[in-house]
XYZ file of N, CA and C in Angstrom:
495
model
N 3.453 28.954 0.311
C 2.302 28.061 0.272
C 2.800 26.621 0.352
N 2.221 25.835 1.221
C 2.655 24.438 1.363
C 2.055 23.583 0.259
N 2.762 22.553 -0.049
C 2.337 21.626 -1.084
C 1.150 20.808 -0.602
N 0.177 20.550 -1.465
C -1.015 19.784 -1.092
C -0.891 18.346 -1.588
N -1.483 17.438 -0.859
C -1.503 16.023 -1.236
C -2.282 15.865 -2.537
N -1.663 15.223 -3.527
C -2.288 15.022 -4.839
C -2.606 13.565 -5.134
N -2.368 12.685 -4.189
C -2.618 11.266 -4.409
C -1.323 10.528 -4.712
N -1.474 9.230 -4.917
C -0.327 8.351 -5.180
C -0.397 7.870 -6.622
N 0.726 7.975 -7.323
C 0.786 7.474 -8.695
C 2.176 6.909 -8.945
N 2.281 6.137 -10.007
C 3.563 5.569 -10.378
C 3.846 4.249 -9.688
N 5.073 3.780 -9.897
C 5.508 2.501 -9.355
C 6.899 2.650 -8.762
N 7.211 1.761 -7.824
C 8.544 1.747 -7.219
C 8.792 0.368 -6.635
N 10.031 0.119 -6.265
C 10.436 -1.197 -5.780
C 11.402 -1.035 -4.620
N 11.339 -1.934 -3.651
C 12.245 -1.895 -2.510
C 12.624 -3.308 -2.094
N 13.925 -3.537 -1.942
C 14.408 -4.798 -1.383
C 14.568 -4.634 0.124
N 14.325 -5.689 0.881
C 14.534 -5.647 2.331
C 16.030 -5.570 2.603
N 16.412 -4.704 3.520
C 17.832 -4.540 3.851
C 18.297 -5.667 4.765
N 19.594 -5.714 4.974
C 20.170 -6.708 5.880
C 19.645 -6.541 7.299
N 19.227 -5.320 7.647
C 18.674 -5.057 8.972
C 17.167 -5.336 9.045
N 16.600 -5.833 7.942
C 15.179 -6.195 7.924
C 14.242 -5.041 7.639
N 14.775 -3.921 7.150
C 13.929 -2.767 6.860
C 13.652 -2.665 5.366
N 12.498 -2.102 5.064
C 12.162 -1.740 3.696
C 12.260 -0.224 3.600
N 12.277 0.284 2.370
C 12.338 1.722 2.152
C 11.117 2.171 1.363
N 10.423 3.148 1.918
C 9.328 3.797 1.220
C 9.970 4.698 0.171
N 9.776 4.392 -1.120
C 10.462 5.159 -2.174
C 10.089 6.646 -2.150
N 10.973 7.516 -2.664
C 10.788 8.972 -2.549
C 9.411 9.509 -2.962
N 8.901 9.133 -4.120
C 7.607 9.684 -4.547
C 6.493 9.296 -3.576
N 6.519 8.069 -3.098
C 5.503 7.616 -2.150
C 5.747 8.229 -0.770
N 7.006 8.298 -0.370
C 7.369 8.888 0.921
C 6.903 10.342 0.991
N 7.146 11.111 -0.064
C 6.738 12.513 -0.075
C 5.224 12.656 -0.023
N 4.503 11.793 -0.726
C 3.033 11.840 -0.696
C 2.507 11.441 0.683
N 3.116 10.440 1.320
C 2.684 10.059 2.671
C 2.933 11.223 3.625
N 4.083 11.870 3.513
C 4.378 13.018 4.388
C 3.311 14.104 4.255
N 2.795 14.308 3.033
C 1.759 15.320 2.804
C 0.388 14.884 3.321
N 0.221 13.589 3.572
C -1.092 13.087 4.002
C -1.057 12.520 5.418
N -0.112 12.989 6.206
C -0.025 12.577 7.607
C 0.582 13.716 8.404
N 0.206 13.830 9.649
C 0.751 14.885 10.492
C 1.994 14.434 11.249
N 2.190 13.146 11.375
C 3.246 12.646 12.247
C 4.194 11.654 11.574
N 4.343 11.755 10.260
C 5.225 10.889 9.495
C 5.038 9.412 9.860
N 3.796 8.969 9.749
C 3.483 7.575 10.023
C 2.818 6.985 8.779
N 3.293 5.825 8.407
C 2.752 5.063 7.294
C 1.684 4.124 7.834
N 0.552 4.062 7.164
C -0.518 3.128 7.527
C -0.530 2.005 6.497
N -0.582 0.764 6.970
C -0.670 -0.399 6.090
C -1.767 -1.326 6.584
N -2.496 -1.887 5.632
C -3.533 -2.866 5.938
C -3.661 -3.820 4.759
N -4.469 -4.835 4.920
C -4.702 -5.818 3.861
C -5.742 -5.284 2.886
N -5.485 -5.450 1.591
C -6.470 -5.063 0.576
C -7.681 -5.973 0.708
N -8.867 -5.440 0.498
C -10.075 -6.247 0.709
C -10.376 -7.221 -0.437
N -9.690 -7.104 -1.579
C -9.938 -8.032 -2.693
C -8.671 -8.682 -3.240
N -7.585 -7.927 -3.313
C -6.353 -8.440 -3.888
C -5.425 -8.974 -2.802
N -4.505 -9.832 -3.202
C -3.546 -10.424 -2.271
C -2.327 -9.494 -2.120
N -2.591 -8.331 -1.505
C -1.551 -7.328 -1.308
C -1.931 -6.459 -0.115
N -1.059 -5.538 0.205
C -1.333 -4.576 1.268
C -1.703 -3.232 0.652
N -2.311 -2.385 1.454
C -2.692 -1.037 1.051
C -1.967 -0.068 1.972
N -1.380 0.973 1.395
C -0.685 1.986 2.171
C -1.310 3.349 1.985
N -1.235 4.183 3.030
C -1.774 5.536 2.989
C -1.265 6.310 4.197
N -1.502 7.613 4.201
C -1.173 8.460 5.342
C -2.358 8.540 6.288
N -2.126 9.007 7.496
C -3.170 9.018 8.524
C -4.353 9.914 8.179
N -4.176 10.896 7.317
C -5.285 11.781 6.942
C -6.415 11.035 6.229
N -6.115 9.922 5.597
C -7.147 9.156 4.871
C -8.243 8.660 5.808
N -7.931 8.470 7.068
C -8.918 7.979 8.032
C -10.131 8.898 8.068
N -9.927 10.184 7.845
C -11.035 11.146 7.847
C -12.051 10.863 6.738
N -11.640 10.115 5.716
C -12.515 9.807 4.579
C -13.317 8.519 4.773
N -13.037 7.771 5.821
C -13.649 6.447 5.979
C -15.175 6.495 6.046
N -15.768 7.460 6.745
C -17.235 7.528 6.820
C -17.834 7.779 5.437
N -17.229 8.644 4.653
C -17.725 8.914 3.299
C -17.575 7.675 2.417
N -16.476 6.940 2.583
C -16.282 5.694 1.830
C -17.373 4.697 2.188
N -17.634 4.554 3.468
C -18.692 3.641 3.917
C -20.055 4.052 3.361
N -20.351 5.332 3.379
C -21.625 5.816 2.832
C -21.754 5.489 1.355
N -20.697 5.734 0.585
C -20.723 5.448 -0.860
C -20.903 3.958 -1.125
N -20.152 3.129 -0.396
C -20.242 1.680 -0.615
C -21.608 1.149 -0.211
N -22.174 1.676 0.866
C -23.508 1.244 1.310
C -24.570 1.650 0.292
N -24.470 2.876 -0.216
C -25.419 3.357 -1.220
C -25.331 2.527 -2.499
N -24.124 2.216 -2.928
C -23.925 1.407 -4.118
C -24.503 0.002 -3.936
N -24.257 -0.594 -2.778
C -24.794 -1.932 -2.509
C -26.320 -1.912 -2.536
N -26.920 -0.909 -1.926
C -28.379 -0.787 -1.906
C -28.917 -0.621 -3.329
N -28.272 0.240 -4.101
C -28.691 0.535 -5.476
C -28.673 -0.719 -6.355
N -27.679 -1.588 -6.158
C -27.539 -2.775 -6.991
C -28.028 -4.050 -6.315
N -28.696 -3.917 -5.182
C -29.286 -5.070 -4.514
C -28.286 -6.047 -3.911
N -27.118 -5.539 -3.502
C -26.106 -6.398 -2.890
C -26.149 -6.242 -1.375
N -25.731 -7.288 -0.689
C -25.615 -7.209 0.763
C -24.458 -6.280 1.120
N -24.614 -5.586 2.243
C -23.542 -4.727 2.735
C -23.588 -4.731 4.248
N -22.512 -5.144 4.858
C -22.396 -5.143 6.309
C -21.489 -3.978 6.686
N -22.100 -2.887 7.096
C -21.353 -1.664 7.392
C -20.336 -1.877 8.511
N -20.711 -2.648 9.527
C -19.793 -2.875 10.642
C -18.550 -3.648 10.194
N -18.755 -4.688 9.386
C -17.621 -5.475 8.903
C -16.715 -4.615 8.033
N -17.322 -3.841 7.141
C -16.504 -2.993 6.259
C -15.781 -1.907 7.059
N -16.456 -1.338 8.070
C -15.798 -0.334 8.917
C -14.611 -0.961 9.645
N -14.772 -2.202 10.093
C -13.665 -2.888 10.760
C -12.509 -3.103 9.788
N -12.822 -3.487 8.539
C -11.774 -3.676 7.537
C -11.010 -2.374 7.298
N -11.736 -1.286 7.128
C -11.081 -0.002 6.871
C -10.208 0.434 8.044
N -10.680 0.202 9.251
C -9.973 0.676 10.438
C -8.973 -0.316 11.012
N -8.805 -1.445 10.375
C -7.832 -2.448 10.842
C -6.488 -2.250 10.155
N -5.931 -1.085 10.332
C -4.616 -0.795 9.741
C -3.598 -0.668 10.857
N -2.364 -0.874 10.490
C -1.243 -0.728 11.418
C -0.452 0.505 11.000
N -0.040 1.300 11.965
C 0.789 2.462 11.637
C 2.224 2.186 12.061
N 3.140 2.724 11.302
C 4.555 2.567 11.627
C 5.307 3.818 11.204
N 6.270 4.232 11.993
C 7.060 5.413 11.626
C 8.053 5.076 10.525
N 8.459 6.099 9.796
C 9.550 5.946 8.831
C 10.496 7.121 9.007
N 11.772 6.881 8.733
C 12.770 7.931 8.934
C 12.876 8.824 7.695
N 13.795 9.779 7.736
C 13.953 10.727 6.622
C 14.272 10.052 5.299
N 14.902 8.888 5.352
C 15.222 8.131 4.142
C 14.099 7.198 3.732
N 13.015 7.166 4.505
C 11.876 6.317 4.176
C 11.969 4.910 4.742
N 12.996 4.621 5.520
C 13.156 3.269 6.055
C 12.117 3.007 7.145
N 11.537 1.806 7.084
C 10.558 1.401 8.083
C 10.656 -0.098 8.297
N 10.181 -0.525 9.444
C 10.131 -1.954 9.749
C 8.681 -2.393 9.669
N 8.422 -3.348 8.791
C 7.073 -3.872 8.635
C 6.831 -4.945 9.694
N 5.759 -4.822 10.472
C 5.455 -5.850 11.470
C 5.321 -7.238 10.834
N 5.764 -8.230 11.563
C 5.757 -9.611 11.070
C 4.369 -10.060 10.626
N 3.317 -9.699 11.388
C 1.978 -10.159 11.017
C 1.532 -9.564 9.689
N 1.953 -8.328 9.366
C 1.618 -7.744 8.065
C 2.394 -8.428 6.949
N 3.655 -8.750 7.225
C 4.438 -9.487 6.223
C 3.753 -10.820 5.928
N 3.220 -11.455 6.945
C 2.502 -12.715 6.743
C 1.230 -12.532 5.947
N 0.431 -11.521 6.298
C -0.823 -11.264 5.578
C -0.574 -10.978 4.103
N 0.461 -10.181 3.818
C 0.779 -9.827 2.437
C 1.691 -10.814 1.745
N 2.027 -11.885 2.447
C 2.958 -12.897 1.920
C 4.246 -12.242 1.432
N 4.728 -11.273 2.204
C 5.914 -10.502 1.843
C 7.170 -11.292 2.189
N 8.099 -11.306 1.248
C 9.367 -11.986 1.454
C 10.474 -10.931 1.551
N 11.287 -10.815 0.513
C 12.429 -9.896 0.565
C 12.266 -8.657 -0.301
N 11.080 -8.463 -0.906
C 10.905 -7.348 -1.828
C 9.476 -6.815 -1.779
N 9.355 -5.513 -2.074
C 8.050 -4.860 -2.165
C 7.951 -4.129 -3.497
N 6.794 -4.242 -4.119
C 6.478 -3.438 -5.296
C 5.362 -2.492 -4.889
N 5.562 -1.205 -5.133
C 4.586 -0.172 -4.795
C 3.885 0.274 -6.078
N 2.544 0.361 -6.035
C 1.766 0.819 -7.181
C 0.778 1.872 -6.702
N 0.895 3.096 -7.248
C -0.036 4.161 -6.890
C -1.430 3.875 -7.414
N -2.437 4.200 -6.587
C -3.836 3.968 -6.952
C -4.671 5.213 -6.613
N -4.076 6.383 -6.632
C -4.815 7.610 -6.325
C -4.822 7.906 -4.836
N -5.932 7.611 -4.146
C -6.012 7.946 -2.719
C -5.192 7.026 -1.811
N -4.681 5.946 -2.358
C -3.847 5.005 -1.606
C -2.883 4.345 -2.575
N -2.010 3.494 -2.069
C -1.142 2.725 -2.945
C -1.157 1.274 -2.491
N -0.863 0.380 -3.417
C -0.785 -1.036 -3.075
C 0.675 -1.425 -2.896
N 0.886 -2.426 -2.040
C 2.219 -2.929 -1.731
C 2.174 -4.435 -1.957
N 2.931 -4.901 -2.916
C 2.861 -6.290 -3.370
C 4.128 -7.083 -3.109
N 3.965 -8.346 -2.829
C 5.019 -9.325 -3.034
C 5.012 -9.521 -4.549
N 6.119 -9.284 -5.250
C 6.107 -9.424 -6.704
C 5.516 -10.751 -7.191
N 5.795 -11.837 -6.500
C 5.276 -13.146 -6.921
C 3.747 -13.166 -6.926
N 3.123 -12.506 -5.949
C 1.652 -12.465 -5.895
C 1.105 -11.595 -7.020
N 1.780 -10.498 -7.328
C 1.346 -9.635 -8.430
C 1.415 -10.387 -9.750
N 2.498 -11.147 -9.959
C 2.671 -11.872 -11.212
C 1.576 -12.913 -11.426
N 0.899 -13.339 -10.378
C -0.196 -14.303 -10.487
C -1.503 -13.661 -10.941
N -1.585 -12.342 -10.924
C -2.810 -11.638 -11.305
C -3.041 -11.751 -12.810
N -4.251 -11.438 -13.223
C -4.647 -11.576 -14.618
C -4.140 -10.459 -15.514
N -4.620 -10.466 -16.770
C -4.154 -9.497 -17.770
C -4.521 -8.049 -17.443
N -5.483 -7.834 -16.578
C -5.840 -6.462 -16.188
C -4.699 -5.780 -15.423
N -3.752 -6.559 -14.970
C -2.594 -6.021 -14.238
C -1.326 -6.034 -15.101
N -1.482 -6.018 -16.424
C -0.330 -6.095 -17.328
C 0.670 -4.965 -17.086
N 0.213 -3.738 -16.933
C 1.119 -2.605 -16.750
C 1.869 -2.700 -15.417
N 1.182 -2.891 -14.288
C 1.935 -3.040 -13.033
C 2.905 -4.221 -13.061
N 2.513 -5.333 -13.670
C 3.405 -6.494 -13.726
C 4.656 -6.181 -14.545
N 4.489 -5.504 -15.667
C 5.645 -5.154 -16.500
C 6.575 -4.197 -15.754
N 5.992 -3.204 -15.085
C 6.807 -2.258 -14.312
C 7.538 -2.982 -13.189
N 6.841 -3.873 -12.506
C 7.449 -4.614 -11.401
C 8.621 -5.457 -11.893
N 8.433 -6.154 -13.011
C 9.525 -6.981 -13.544
C 10.766 -6.142 -13.840
N 10.555 -4.999 -14.475
C 11.684 -4.134 -14.829
C 12.365 -3.571 -13.572
N 11.566 -3.085 -12.634
C 12.134 -2.515 -11.407
C 12.800 -3.579 -10.537
N 12.212 -4.776 -10.511
C 12.808 -5.859 -9.726
C 14.164 -6.255 -10.310
N 14.224 -6.402 -11.626
C 15.481 -6.766 -12.277
C 16.559 -5.723 -11.967
N 16.208 -4.463 -12.093
C 17.148 -3.371 -11.826
C 17.623 -3.389 -10.365
N 16.700 -3.566 -9.426
C 17.062 -3.567 -8.000
C 17.935 -4.754 -7.643
N 17.611 -5.919 -8.185
C 18.404 -7.112 -7.861
C 19.799 -7.039 -8.485
N 19.900 -6.491 -9.690
C 21.224 -6.317 -10.306
C 22.047 -5.300 -9.526
N 21.434 -4.239 -9.086
C 22.124 -3.219 -8.289
C 22.554 -3.834 -6.948
N 21.709 -4.669 -6.379
C 22.024 -5.330 -5.110
C 23.201 -6.269 -5.218
N 23.380 -6.921 -6.361
C 24.501 -7.837 -6.575
C 25.830 -7.103 -6.632
N 25.786 -5.855 -7.079
C 27.023 -5.066 -7.232
C 27.550 -4.569 -5.895
N 26.730 -4.604 -4.877
C 27.182 -4.111 -3.550
C 28.047 -5.108 -2.854
């Protein structure tokens, strides 16, 4: 019996290599493999936070249901909802291949959108994961205390390990 996709959870950290590649950490890499048919990582800009969102290609099948839920919620609470704009946001993702070790090259325009420098912090959010420039995460409020603490610890560990090389 093959393993089923269970969502994304936990945290991880990746420094950009000398060749300009980042590494999709093992727990996230394995979950992406389970949620894509062609080992392709999807990345897009988060619609509220200053970070990127990652997922496997299978998530695209859920976009119509997401749009329906968001439209129903907006109607219920008397908020405006532009289905076309939201559909464009959901479908404006970039796909990129990753190798067996999880290495991938992030397109320059995505690095710009996410204000990505030399490091990525990954945070599982269930059906997707967020990808942060640590500096942008540290600017978030107290509701992000746990991810910020994890990021600080993982960043310190990665940078110390990087110095030893």
